[in-house]
Short mmCIF file of C-alpha atoms and ligand atoms in Angstrom, two decimals:
data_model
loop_
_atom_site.label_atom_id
_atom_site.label_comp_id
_atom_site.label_asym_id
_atom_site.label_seq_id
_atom_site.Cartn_x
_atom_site.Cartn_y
_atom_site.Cartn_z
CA UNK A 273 99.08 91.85 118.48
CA UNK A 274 97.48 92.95 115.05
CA UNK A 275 99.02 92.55 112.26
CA UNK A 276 100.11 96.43 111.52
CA UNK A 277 101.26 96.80 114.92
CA UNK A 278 103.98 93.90 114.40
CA UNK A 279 105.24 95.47 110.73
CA UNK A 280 105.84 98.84 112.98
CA UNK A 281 107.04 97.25 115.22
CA UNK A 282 109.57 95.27 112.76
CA UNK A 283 110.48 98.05 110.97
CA UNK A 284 111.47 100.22 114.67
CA UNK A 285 113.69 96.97 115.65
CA UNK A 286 115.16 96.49 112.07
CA UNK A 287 115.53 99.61 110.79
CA UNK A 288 118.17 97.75 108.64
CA UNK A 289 116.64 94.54 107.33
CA UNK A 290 114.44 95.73 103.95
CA UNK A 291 114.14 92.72 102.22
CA UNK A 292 112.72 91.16 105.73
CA UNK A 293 110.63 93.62 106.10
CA UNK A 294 109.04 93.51 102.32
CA UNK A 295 108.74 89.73 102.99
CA UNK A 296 106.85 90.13 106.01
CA UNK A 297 104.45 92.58 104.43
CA UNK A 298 104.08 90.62 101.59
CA UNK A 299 102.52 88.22 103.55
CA UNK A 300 100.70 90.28 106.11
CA UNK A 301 98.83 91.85 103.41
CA UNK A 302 97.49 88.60 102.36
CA UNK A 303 96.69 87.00 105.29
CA UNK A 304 94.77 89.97 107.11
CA UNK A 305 91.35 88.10 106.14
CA UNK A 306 92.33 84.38 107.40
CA UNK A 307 93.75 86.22 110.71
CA UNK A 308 91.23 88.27 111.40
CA UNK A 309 88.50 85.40 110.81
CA UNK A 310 90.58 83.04 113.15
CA UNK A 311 90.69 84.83 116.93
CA UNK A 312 93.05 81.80 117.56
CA UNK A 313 95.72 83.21 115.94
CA UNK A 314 95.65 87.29 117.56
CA UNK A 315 94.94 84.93 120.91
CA UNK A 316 98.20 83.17 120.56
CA UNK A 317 100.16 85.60 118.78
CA UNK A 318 100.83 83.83 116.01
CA UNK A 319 102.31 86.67 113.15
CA UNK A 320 104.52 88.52 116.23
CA UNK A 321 105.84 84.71 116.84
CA UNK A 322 106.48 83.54 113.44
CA UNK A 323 107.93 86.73 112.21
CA UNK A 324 110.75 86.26 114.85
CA UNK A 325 113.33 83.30 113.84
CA UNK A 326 113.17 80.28 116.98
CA UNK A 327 116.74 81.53 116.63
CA UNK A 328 119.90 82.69 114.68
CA UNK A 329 123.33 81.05 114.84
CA UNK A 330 125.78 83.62 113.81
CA UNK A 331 129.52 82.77 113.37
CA UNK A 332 132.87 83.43 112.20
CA UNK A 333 134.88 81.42 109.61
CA UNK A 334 138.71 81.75 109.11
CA UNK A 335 140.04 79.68 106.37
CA UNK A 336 143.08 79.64 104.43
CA UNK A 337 143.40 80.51 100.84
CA UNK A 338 146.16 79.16 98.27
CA UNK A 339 148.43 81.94 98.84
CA UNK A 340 148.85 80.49 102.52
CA UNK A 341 147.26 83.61 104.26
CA UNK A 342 144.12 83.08 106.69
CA UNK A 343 140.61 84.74 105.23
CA UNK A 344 137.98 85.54 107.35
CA UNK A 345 133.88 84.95 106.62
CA UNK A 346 130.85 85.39 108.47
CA UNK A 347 128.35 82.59 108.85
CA UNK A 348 124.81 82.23 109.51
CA UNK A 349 122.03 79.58 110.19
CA UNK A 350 118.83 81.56 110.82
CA UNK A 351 116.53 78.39 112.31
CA UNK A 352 112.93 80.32 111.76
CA UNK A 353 110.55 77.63 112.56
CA UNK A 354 109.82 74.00 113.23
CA UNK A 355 106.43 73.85 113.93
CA UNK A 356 105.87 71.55 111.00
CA UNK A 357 109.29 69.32 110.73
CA UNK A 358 112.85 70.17 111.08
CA UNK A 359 114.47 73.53 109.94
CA UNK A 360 114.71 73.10 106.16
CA UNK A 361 116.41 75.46 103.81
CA UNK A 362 119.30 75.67 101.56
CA UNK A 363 122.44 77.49 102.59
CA UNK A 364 123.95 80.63 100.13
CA UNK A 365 127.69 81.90 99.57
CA UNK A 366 126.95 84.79 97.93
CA UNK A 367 129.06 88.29 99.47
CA UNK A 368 125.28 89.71 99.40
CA UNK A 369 124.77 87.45 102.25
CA UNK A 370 124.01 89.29 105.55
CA UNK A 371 121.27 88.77 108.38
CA UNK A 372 118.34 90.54 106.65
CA UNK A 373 118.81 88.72 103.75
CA UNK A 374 118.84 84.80 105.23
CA UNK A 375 115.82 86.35 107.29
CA UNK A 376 113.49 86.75 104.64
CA UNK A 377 114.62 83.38 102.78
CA UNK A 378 113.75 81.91 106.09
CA UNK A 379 110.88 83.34 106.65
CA UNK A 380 109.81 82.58 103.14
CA UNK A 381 110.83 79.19 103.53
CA UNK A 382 108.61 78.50 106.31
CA UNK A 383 105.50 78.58 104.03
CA UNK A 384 107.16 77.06 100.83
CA UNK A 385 108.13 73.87 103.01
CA UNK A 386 104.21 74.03 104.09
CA UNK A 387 103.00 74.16 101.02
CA UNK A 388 105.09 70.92 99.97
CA UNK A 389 102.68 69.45 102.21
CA UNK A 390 106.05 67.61 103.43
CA UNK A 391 106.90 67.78 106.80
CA UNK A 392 110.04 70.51 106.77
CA UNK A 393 110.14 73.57 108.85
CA UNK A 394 111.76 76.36 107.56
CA UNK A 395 115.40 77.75 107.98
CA UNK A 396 118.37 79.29 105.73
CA UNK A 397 121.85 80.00 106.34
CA UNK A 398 125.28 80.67 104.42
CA UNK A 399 128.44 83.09 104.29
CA UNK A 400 129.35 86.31 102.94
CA UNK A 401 132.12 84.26 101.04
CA UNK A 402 132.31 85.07 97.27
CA UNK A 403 133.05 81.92 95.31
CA UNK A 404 133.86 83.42 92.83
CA UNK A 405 137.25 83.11 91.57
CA UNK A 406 138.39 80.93 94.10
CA UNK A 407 139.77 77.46 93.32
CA UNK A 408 138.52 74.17 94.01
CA UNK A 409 140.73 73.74 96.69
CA UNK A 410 139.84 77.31 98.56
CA UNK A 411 136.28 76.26 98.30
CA UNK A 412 136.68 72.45 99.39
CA UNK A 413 138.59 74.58 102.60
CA UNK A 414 135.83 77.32 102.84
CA UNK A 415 133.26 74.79 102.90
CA UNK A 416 135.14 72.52 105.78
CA UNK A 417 136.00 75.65 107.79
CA UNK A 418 132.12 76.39 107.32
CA UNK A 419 130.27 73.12 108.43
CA UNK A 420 133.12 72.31 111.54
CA UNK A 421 131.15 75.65 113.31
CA UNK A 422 127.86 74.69 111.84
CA UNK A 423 127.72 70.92 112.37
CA UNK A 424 126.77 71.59 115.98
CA UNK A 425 123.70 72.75 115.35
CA UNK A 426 122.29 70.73 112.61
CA UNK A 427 120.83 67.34 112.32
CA UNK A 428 119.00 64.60 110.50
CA UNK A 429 116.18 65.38 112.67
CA UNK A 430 116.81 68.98 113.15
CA UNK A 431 118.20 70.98 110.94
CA UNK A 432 118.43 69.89 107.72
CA UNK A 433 120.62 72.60 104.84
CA UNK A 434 120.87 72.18 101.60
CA UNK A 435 122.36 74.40 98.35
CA UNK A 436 121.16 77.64 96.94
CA UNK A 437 123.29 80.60 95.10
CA UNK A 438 126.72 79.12 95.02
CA UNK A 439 126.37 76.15 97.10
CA UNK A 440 125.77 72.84 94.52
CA UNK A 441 126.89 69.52 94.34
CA UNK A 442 130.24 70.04 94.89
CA UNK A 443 129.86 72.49 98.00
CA UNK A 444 127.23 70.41 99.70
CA UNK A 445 129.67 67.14 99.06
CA UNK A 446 132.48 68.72 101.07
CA UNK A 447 130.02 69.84 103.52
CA UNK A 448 128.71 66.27 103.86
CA UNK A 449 132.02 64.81 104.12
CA UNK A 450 133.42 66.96 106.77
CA UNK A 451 130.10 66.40 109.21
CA UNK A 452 130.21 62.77 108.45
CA UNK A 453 134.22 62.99 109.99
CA UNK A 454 133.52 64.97 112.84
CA UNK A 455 130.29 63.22 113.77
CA UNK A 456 131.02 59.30 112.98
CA UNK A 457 127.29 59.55 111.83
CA UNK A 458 126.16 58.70 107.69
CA UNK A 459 122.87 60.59 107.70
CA UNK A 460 120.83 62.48 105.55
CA UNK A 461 121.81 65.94 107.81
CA UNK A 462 122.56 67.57 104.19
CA UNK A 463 119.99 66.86 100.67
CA UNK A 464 121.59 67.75 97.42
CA UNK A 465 124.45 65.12 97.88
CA UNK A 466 125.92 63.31 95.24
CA UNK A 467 123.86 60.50 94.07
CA UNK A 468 125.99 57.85 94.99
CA UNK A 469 126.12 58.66 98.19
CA UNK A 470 122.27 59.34 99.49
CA UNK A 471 121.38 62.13 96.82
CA UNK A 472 118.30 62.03 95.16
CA UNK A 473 117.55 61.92 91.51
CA UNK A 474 115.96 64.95 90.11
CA UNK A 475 117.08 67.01 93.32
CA UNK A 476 119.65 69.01 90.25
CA UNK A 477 116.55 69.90 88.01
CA UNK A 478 113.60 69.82 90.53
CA UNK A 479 113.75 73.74 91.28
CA UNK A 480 113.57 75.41 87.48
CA UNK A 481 111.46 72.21 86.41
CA UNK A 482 109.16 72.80 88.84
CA UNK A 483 108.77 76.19 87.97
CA UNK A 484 107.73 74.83 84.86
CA UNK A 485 105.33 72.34 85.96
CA UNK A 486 103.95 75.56 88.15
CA UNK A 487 103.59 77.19 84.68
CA UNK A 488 102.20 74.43 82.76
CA UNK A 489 98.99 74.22 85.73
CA UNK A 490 98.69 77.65 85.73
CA UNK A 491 97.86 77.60 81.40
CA UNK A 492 96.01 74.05 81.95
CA UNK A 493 93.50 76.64 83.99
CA UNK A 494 93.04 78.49 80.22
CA UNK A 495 93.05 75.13 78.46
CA UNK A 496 96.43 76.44 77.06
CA UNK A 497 99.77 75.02 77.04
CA UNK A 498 103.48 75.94 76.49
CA UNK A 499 103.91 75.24 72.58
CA UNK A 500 105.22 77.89 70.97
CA UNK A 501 105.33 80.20 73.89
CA UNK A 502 108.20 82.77 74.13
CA UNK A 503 110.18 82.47 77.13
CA UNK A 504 112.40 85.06 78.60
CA UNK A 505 114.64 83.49 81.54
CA UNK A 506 116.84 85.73 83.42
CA UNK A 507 120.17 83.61 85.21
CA UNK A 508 122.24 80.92 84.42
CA UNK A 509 122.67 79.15 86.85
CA UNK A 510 120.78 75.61 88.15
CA UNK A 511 117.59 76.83 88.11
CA UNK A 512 117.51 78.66 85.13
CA UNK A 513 119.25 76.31 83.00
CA UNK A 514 116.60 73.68 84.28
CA UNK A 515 113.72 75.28 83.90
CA UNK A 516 114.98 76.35 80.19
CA UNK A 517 115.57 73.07 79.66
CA UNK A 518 112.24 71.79 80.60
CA UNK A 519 110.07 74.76 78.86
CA UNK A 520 112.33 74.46 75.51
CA UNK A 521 111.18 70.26 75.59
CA UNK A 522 107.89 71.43 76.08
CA UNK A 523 108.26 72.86 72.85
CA UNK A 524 108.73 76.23 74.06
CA UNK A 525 110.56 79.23 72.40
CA UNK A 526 113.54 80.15 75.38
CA UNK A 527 115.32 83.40 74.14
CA UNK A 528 117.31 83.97 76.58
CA UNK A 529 119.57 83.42 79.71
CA UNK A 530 121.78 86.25 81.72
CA UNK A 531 124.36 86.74 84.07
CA UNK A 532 125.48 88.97 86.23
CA UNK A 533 127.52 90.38 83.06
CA UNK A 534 125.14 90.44 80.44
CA UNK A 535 122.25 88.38 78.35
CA UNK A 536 122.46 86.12 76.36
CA UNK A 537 119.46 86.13 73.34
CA UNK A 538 119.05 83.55 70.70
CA UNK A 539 115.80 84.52 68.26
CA UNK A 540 115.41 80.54 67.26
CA UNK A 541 115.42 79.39 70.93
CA UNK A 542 118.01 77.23 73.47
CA UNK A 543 117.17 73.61 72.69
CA UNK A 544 119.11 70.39 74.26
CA UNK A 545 122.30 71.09 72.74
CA UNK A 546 122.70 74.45 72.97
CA UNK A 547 121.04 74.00 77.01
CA UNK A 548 123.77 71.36 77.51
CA UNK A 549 126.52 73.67 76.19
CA UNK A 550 125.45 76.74 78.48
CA UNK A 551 125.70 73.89 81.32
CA UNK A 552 128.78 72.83 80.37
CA UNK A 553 130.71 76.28 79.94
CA UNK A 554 129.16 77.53 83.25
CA UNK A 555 130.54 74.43 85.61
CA UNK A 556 133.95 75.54 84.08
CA UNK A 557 133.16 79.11 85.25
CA UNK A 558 133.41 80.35 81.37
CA UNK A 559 131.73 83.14 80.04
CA UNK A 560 128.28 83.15 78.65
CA UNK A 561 129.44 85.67 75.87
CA UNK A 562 131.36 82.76 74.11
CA UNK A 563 128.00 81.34 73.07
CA UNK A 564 127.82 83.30 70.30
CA UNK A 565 130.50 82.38 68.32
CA UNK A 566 129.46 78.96 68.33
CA UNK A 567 126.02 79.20 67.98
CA UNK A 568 124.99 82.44 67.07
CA UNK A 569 122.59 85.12 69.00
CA UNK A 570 123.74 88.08 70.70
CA UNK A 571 125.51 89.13 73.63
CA UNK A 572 123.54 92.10 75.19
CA UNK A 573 126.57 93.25 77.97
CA UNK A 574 125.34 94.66 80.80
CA UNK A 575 121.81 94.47 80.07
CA UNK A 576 118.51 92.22 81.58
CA UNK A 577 116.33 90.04 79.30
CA UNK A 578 113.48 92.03 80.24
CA UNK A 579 113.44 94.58 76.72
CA UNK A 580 112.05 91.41 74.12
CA UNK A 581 108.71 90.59 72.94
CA UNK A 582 107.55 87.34 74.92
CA UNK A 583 104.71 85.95 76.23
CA UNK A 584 106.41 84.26 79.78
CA UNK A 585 108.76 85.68 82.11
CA UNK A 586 110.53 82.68 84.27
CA UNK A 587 113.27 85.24 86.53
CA UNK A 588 115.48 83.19 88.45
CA UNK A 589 118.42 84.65 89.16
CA UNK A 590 117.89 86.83 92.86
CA UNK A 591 115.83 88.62 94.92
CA UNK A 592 114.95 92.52 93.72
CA UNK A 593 115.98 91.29 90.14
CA UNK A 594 113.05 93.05 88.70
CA UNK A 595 111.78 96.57 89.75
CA UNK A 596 108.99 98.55 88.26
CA UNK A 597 110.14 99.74 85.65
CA UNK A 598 110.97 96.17 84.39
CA UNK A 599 107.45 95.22 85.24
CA UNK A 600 106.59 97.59 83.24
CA UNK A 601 108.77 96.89 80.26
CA UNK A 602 106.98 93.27 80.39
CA UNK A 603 104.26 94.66 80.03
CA UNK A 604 104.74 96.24 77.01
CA UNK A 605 106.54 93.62 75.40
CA UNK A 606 103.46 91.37 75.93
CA UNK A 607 104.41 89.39 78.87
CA UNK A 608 101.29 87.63 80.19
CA UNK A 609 102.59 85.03 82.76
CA UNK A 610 105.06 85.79 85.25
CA UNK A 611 106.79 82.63 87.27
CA UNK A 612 108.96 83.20 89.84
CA UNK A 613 112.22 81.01 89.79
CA UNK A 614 114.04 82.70 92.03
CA UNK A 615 112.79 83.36 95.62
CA UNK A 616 111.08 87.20 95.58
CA UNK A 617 112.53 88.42 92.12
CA UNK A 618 110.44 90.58 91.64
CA UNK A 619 110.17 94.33 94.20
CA UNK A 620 106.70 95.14 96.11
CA UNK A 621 105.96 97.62 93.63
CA UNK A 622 106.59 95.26 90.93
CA UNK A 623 104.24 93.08 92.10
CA UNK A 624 101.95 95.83 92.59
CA UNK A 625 102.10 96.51 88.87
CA UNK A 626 101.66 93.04 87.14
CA UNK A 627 98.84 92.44 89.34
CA UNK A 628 97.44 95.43 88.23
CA UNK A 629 98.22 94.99 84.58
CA UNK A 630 96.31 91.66 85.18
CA UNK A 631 99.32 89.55 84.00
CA UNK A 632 99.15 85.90 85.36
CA UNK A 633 101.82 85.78 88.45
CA UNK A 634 102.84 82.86 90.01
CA UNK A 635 105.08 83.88 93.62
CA UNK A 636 108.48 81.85 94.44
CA UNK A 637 107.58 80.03 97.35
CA UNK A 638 104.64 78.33 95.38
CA UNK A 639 106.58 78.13 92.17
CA UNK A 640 109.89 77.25 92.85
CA UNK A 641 108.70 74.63 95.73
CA UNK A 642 109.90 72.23 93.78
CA UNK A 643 113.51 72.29 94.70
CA UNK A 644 113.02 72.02 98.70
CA UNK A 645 109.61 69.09 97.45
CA UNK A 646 112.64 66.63 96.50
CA UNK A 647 114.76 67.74 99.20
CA UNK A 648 111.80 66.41 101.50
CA UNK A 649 112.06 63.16 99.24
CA UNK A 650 115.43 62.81 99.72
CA UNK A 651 115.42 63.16 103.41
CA UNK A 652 112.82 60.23 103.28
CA UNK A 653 114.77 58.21 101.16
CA UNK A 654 118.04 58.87 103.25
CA UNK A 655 115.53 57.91 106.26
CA UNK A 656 114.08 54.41 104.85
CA UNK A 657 117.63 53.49 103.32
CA UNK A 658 116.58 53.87 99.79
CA UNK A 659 116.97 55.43 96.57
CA UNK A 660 113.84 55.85 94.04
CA UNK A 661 113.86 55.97 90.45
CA UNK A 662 113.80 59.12 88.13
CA UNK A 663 110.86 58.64 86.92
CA UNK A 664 109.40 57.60 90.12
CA UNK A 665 109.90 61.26 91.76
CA UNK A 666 109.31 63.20 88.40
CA UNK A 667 106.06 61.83 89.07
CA UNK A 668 105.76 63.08 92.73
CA UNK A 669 107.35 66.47 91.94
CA UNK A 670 104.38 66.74 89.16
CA UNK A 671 102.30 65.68 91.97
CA UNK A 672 103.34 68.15 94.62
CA UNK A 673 103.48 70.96 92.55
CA UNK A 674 99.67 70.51 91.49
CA UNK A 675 98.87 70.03 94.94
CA UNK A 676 100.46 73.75 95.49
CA UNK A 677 98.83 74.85 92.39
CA UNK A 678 95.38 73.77 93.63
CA UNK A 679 95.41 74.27 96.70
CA UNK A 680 96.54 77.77 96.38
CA UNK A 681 94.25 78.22 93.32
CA UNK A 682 91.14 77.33 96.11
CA UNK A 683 92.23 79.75 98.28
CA UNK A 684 92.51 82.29 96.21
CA UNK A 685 89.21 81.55 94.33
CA UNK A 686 87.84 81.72 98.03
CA UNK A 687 88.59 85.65 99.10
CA UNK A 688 88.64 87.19 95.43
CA UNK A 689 85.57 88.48 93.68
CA UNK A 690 83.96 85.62 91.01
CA UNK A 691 84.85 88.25 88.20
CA UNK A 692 88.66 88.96 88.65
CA UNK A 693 90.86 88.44 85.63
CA UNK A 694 93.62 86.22 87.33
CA UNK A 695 93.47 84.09 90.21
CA UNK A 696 96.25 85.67 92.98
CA UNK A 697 98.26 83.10 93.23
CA UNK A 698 99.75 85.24 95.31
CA UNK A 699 97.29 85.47 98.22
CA UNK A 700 96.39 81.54 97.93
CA UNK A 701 99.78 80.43 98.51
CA UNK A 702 100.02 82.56 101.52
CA UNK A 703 97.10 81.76 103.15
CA UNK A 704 97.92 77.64 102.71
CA UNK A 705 101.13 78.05 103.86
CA UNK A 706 100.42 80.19 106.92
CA UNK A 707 97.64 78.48 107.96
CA UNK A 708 99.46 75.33 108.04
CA UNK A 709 102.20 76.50 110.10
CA UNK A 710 99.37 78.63 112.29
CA UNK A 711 97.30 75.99 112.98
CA UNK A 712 99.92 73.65 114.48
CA UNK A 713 101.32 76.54 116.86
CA UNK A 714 97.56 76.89 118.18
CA UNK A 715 97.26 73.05 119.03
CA UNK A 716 101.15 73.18 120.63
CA UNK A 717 99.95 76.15 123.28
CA UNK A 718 102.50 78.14 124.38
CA UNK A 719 105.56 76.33 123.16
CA UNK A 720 107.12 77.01 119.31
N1 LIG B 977 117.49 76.77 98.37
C1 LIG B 977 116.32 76.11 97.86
C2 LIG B 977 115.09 76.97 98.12
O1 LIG B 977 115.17 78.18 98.08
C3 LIG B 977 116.19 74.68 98.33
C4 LIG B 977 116.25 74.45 99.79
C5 LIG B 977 116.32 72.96 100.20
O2 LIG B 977 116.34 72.09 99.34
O3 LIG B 977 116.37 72.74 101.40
O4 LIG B 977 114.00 76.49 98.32
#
């Protein structure tokens, strides 16, 4: 089937899945050239095949919340592909959560995990549940409730979850504890445990770092670097805060952080101390606003980071975060590299407008690979019963990400003309990451 025929088709079977749909274009768009120079792939179907998930689990969750009455969720583990490793993909509580939404993290998943160059499949799953407000308790419940339906279907060697939006540490812990109970097995079926107990180092900071490390390739192509950059970061949360932290000891200038209340904006820039306090206040689920009365800044309420003068945009907060006319704000405020944190902040036409404007952009599943990179580690580690050193995998996370940054960078270099302003990053990481995935469902036949 060509590739236009499956998006129609798509759209007439999921009339009510958008962001799956604007994922699959995304990368039909780019690929048109590899699939049409590869009669492999139209022979064996390979978009119609990989833009259907091997399968979705779908599930209900009843747990009980302090008040003694019985809550119910909805659960999902959409298991996209393994043609390259085991499904791979963190797991979200977010009440945005619904099928078209784990779809297109799936789906996007499948090509970060290939561009890794580890071998992970893609996958993603999670709840409706809204954590929230609840307590510790509710959530150690939500989160046992959860994985007693879901441990039947994942595996060391099969389907492997791990955090995202409101799933950490502590989340992935209770999750680990409860399949360890109900399966008399200690394996690595979850990454993002504790440390003491088969977590990685540097699995916490990999994802915003990363992005960072992305960042710093993509200026090493200009002979530039990050000193003295302006840095607008949009979230709070554990990828933000980490890849703040990383671009401020780079001797960057952060400004700013947000939440879903408001941004935060400090004109001499987060450093350590100030990083460590924002850390701090959001484990205890305090509000960003109190910053300023101990350091200073301003509390913008309600607003996005978008409207200062910078020269990098790192958003990592969610999908759809930025729409055109934030592009375009960016624009005029002198943004010239944009780094995805999240996974697809930005909207199609977004994207459509910073390419245009010729600003530098840098898609999630190449620049925030970094996250799932020492997941991979950490399911190798769990695998050879052992633990490596920090500095050890802050080596190999360097490593992998300027393996994606090349490799996409080649491709890229490959299909645009010799004269365009930026290389699309975009279209490079697409191409390595589908191919990857392509080529392996050619030499498996018929079977997924
Ligand atoms: N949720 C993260 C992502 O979007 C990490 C997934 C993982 O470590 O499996 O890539």
């Amino acid at each position: 089937m060509k590739l236009q025929d499956v998006i129609n088709d798509l759209e007439k079977r999921y009339p009510h899945q958008p962001e799956f749909i604007q994922a699959v274009k995304e990368v039909a768009i780019t690929i048109s050239s590899v699939y049409d120079s590869h009669p492999d792939y139209s022979r064996c179907n390979i978009f119609e095949r990989l833009t259907e998930p091997d399968r979705t689990i779908s599930f209900r969750i009843n747990w009980e919340d302090d008040q003694g009455n019985i809550q119910v969720n909805r659960g999902w583990r959409v298991q996209f592909s393994n043609a390259i490793g085991p499904y791979k993909g963190g797991l979200r509580f977010h009440p945005t959560v619904n099928e078209s939404v784990l779809k297109f993290l799936g789906f996007e998943q499948i090509f970060k995990n290939a561009l890794t160059g580890l071998p992970m499949g893609g996958g993603k799953g999670g709840s409706d549940f809204d954590p929230k407000g609840k307590s510790d308790s509710e959530i150690r419940r939500f989160c046992y409730a959860f994985i007693r339906e879901l441990y039947k279907y994942i595996g060391k060697d099969m389907d492997v979850p791990a955090g995202d939006i409101g799933v950490g540490g502590r989340e992935v812990s209770y999750m680990f504890a409860m399949y360890k109970n109900l399966t008399h097995e200690y394996s690595g079926v979850l990454t993002g445990k504790g440390v003491g107990f088969g977590g990685s180092l540097i699995r916490t900071e990999a994802t915003g770092y990363g992005a960072v490390y992305f960042l710093e390739n993509m200026l090493g192509v200009h002979k530039d670097n990050l000193t003295n950059k302006r840095v607008l970061v949009s979230g709070a949360g554990n990828v933000s805060l980490h890849a703040a932290e990383k671009a401020a000891s780079l001797d960057a200038i952060v400004l700013t952080v947000s939440d879903s209340k408001g941004t935060l904006y400090d004109a001499k820039g987060f450093d350590q101390e100030k990083i460590d306090w924002l850390k701090k206040q959001k484990e205890q689920r305090k509000p960003l606003e109190e910053y300023v009365a101990v350091f200073g800044g301003e509390w913008l309420a309600g607003q996005k980071p978008w409207q200062f003068e910078a020269d990098v945009a790192l958003p990592c907060a969610t999908q759809n975060e930025v729409d055109i006319a934030e592009a375009k704000q960016m624009h005029e405020n002198g943004v010239k590299y944009i780094v995805e944190g999240a996974n697809m902040p930005l909207t199609a036409e977004a994207i459509d407008y910073v390419r245009e404007k010729n600003i530098h952009y840098a898609p999630g599943k190449a620049a925030n690979a970094g996250g799932v990179a020492v997941s991979g580690l950490e399911m190798s580690q769990n695998s050879v019963r052992q633990y490596r050193s920090f500095e050890d995998l802050d080596l190999q996370l360097h490593r992998i990400i300027k393996d994606i940054h090349d490799s996409a960078m080649r491709a890229a270099l490959a299909c645009q003309p010799e004269d365009a302003p930026c290389i699309d990053y975009m279209t490079g990481a697409n191409i390595v990451g589908f191919s990857r995935v392509a080529d392996a469902l050619v030499a498996y036949g018929i079977l997924n």
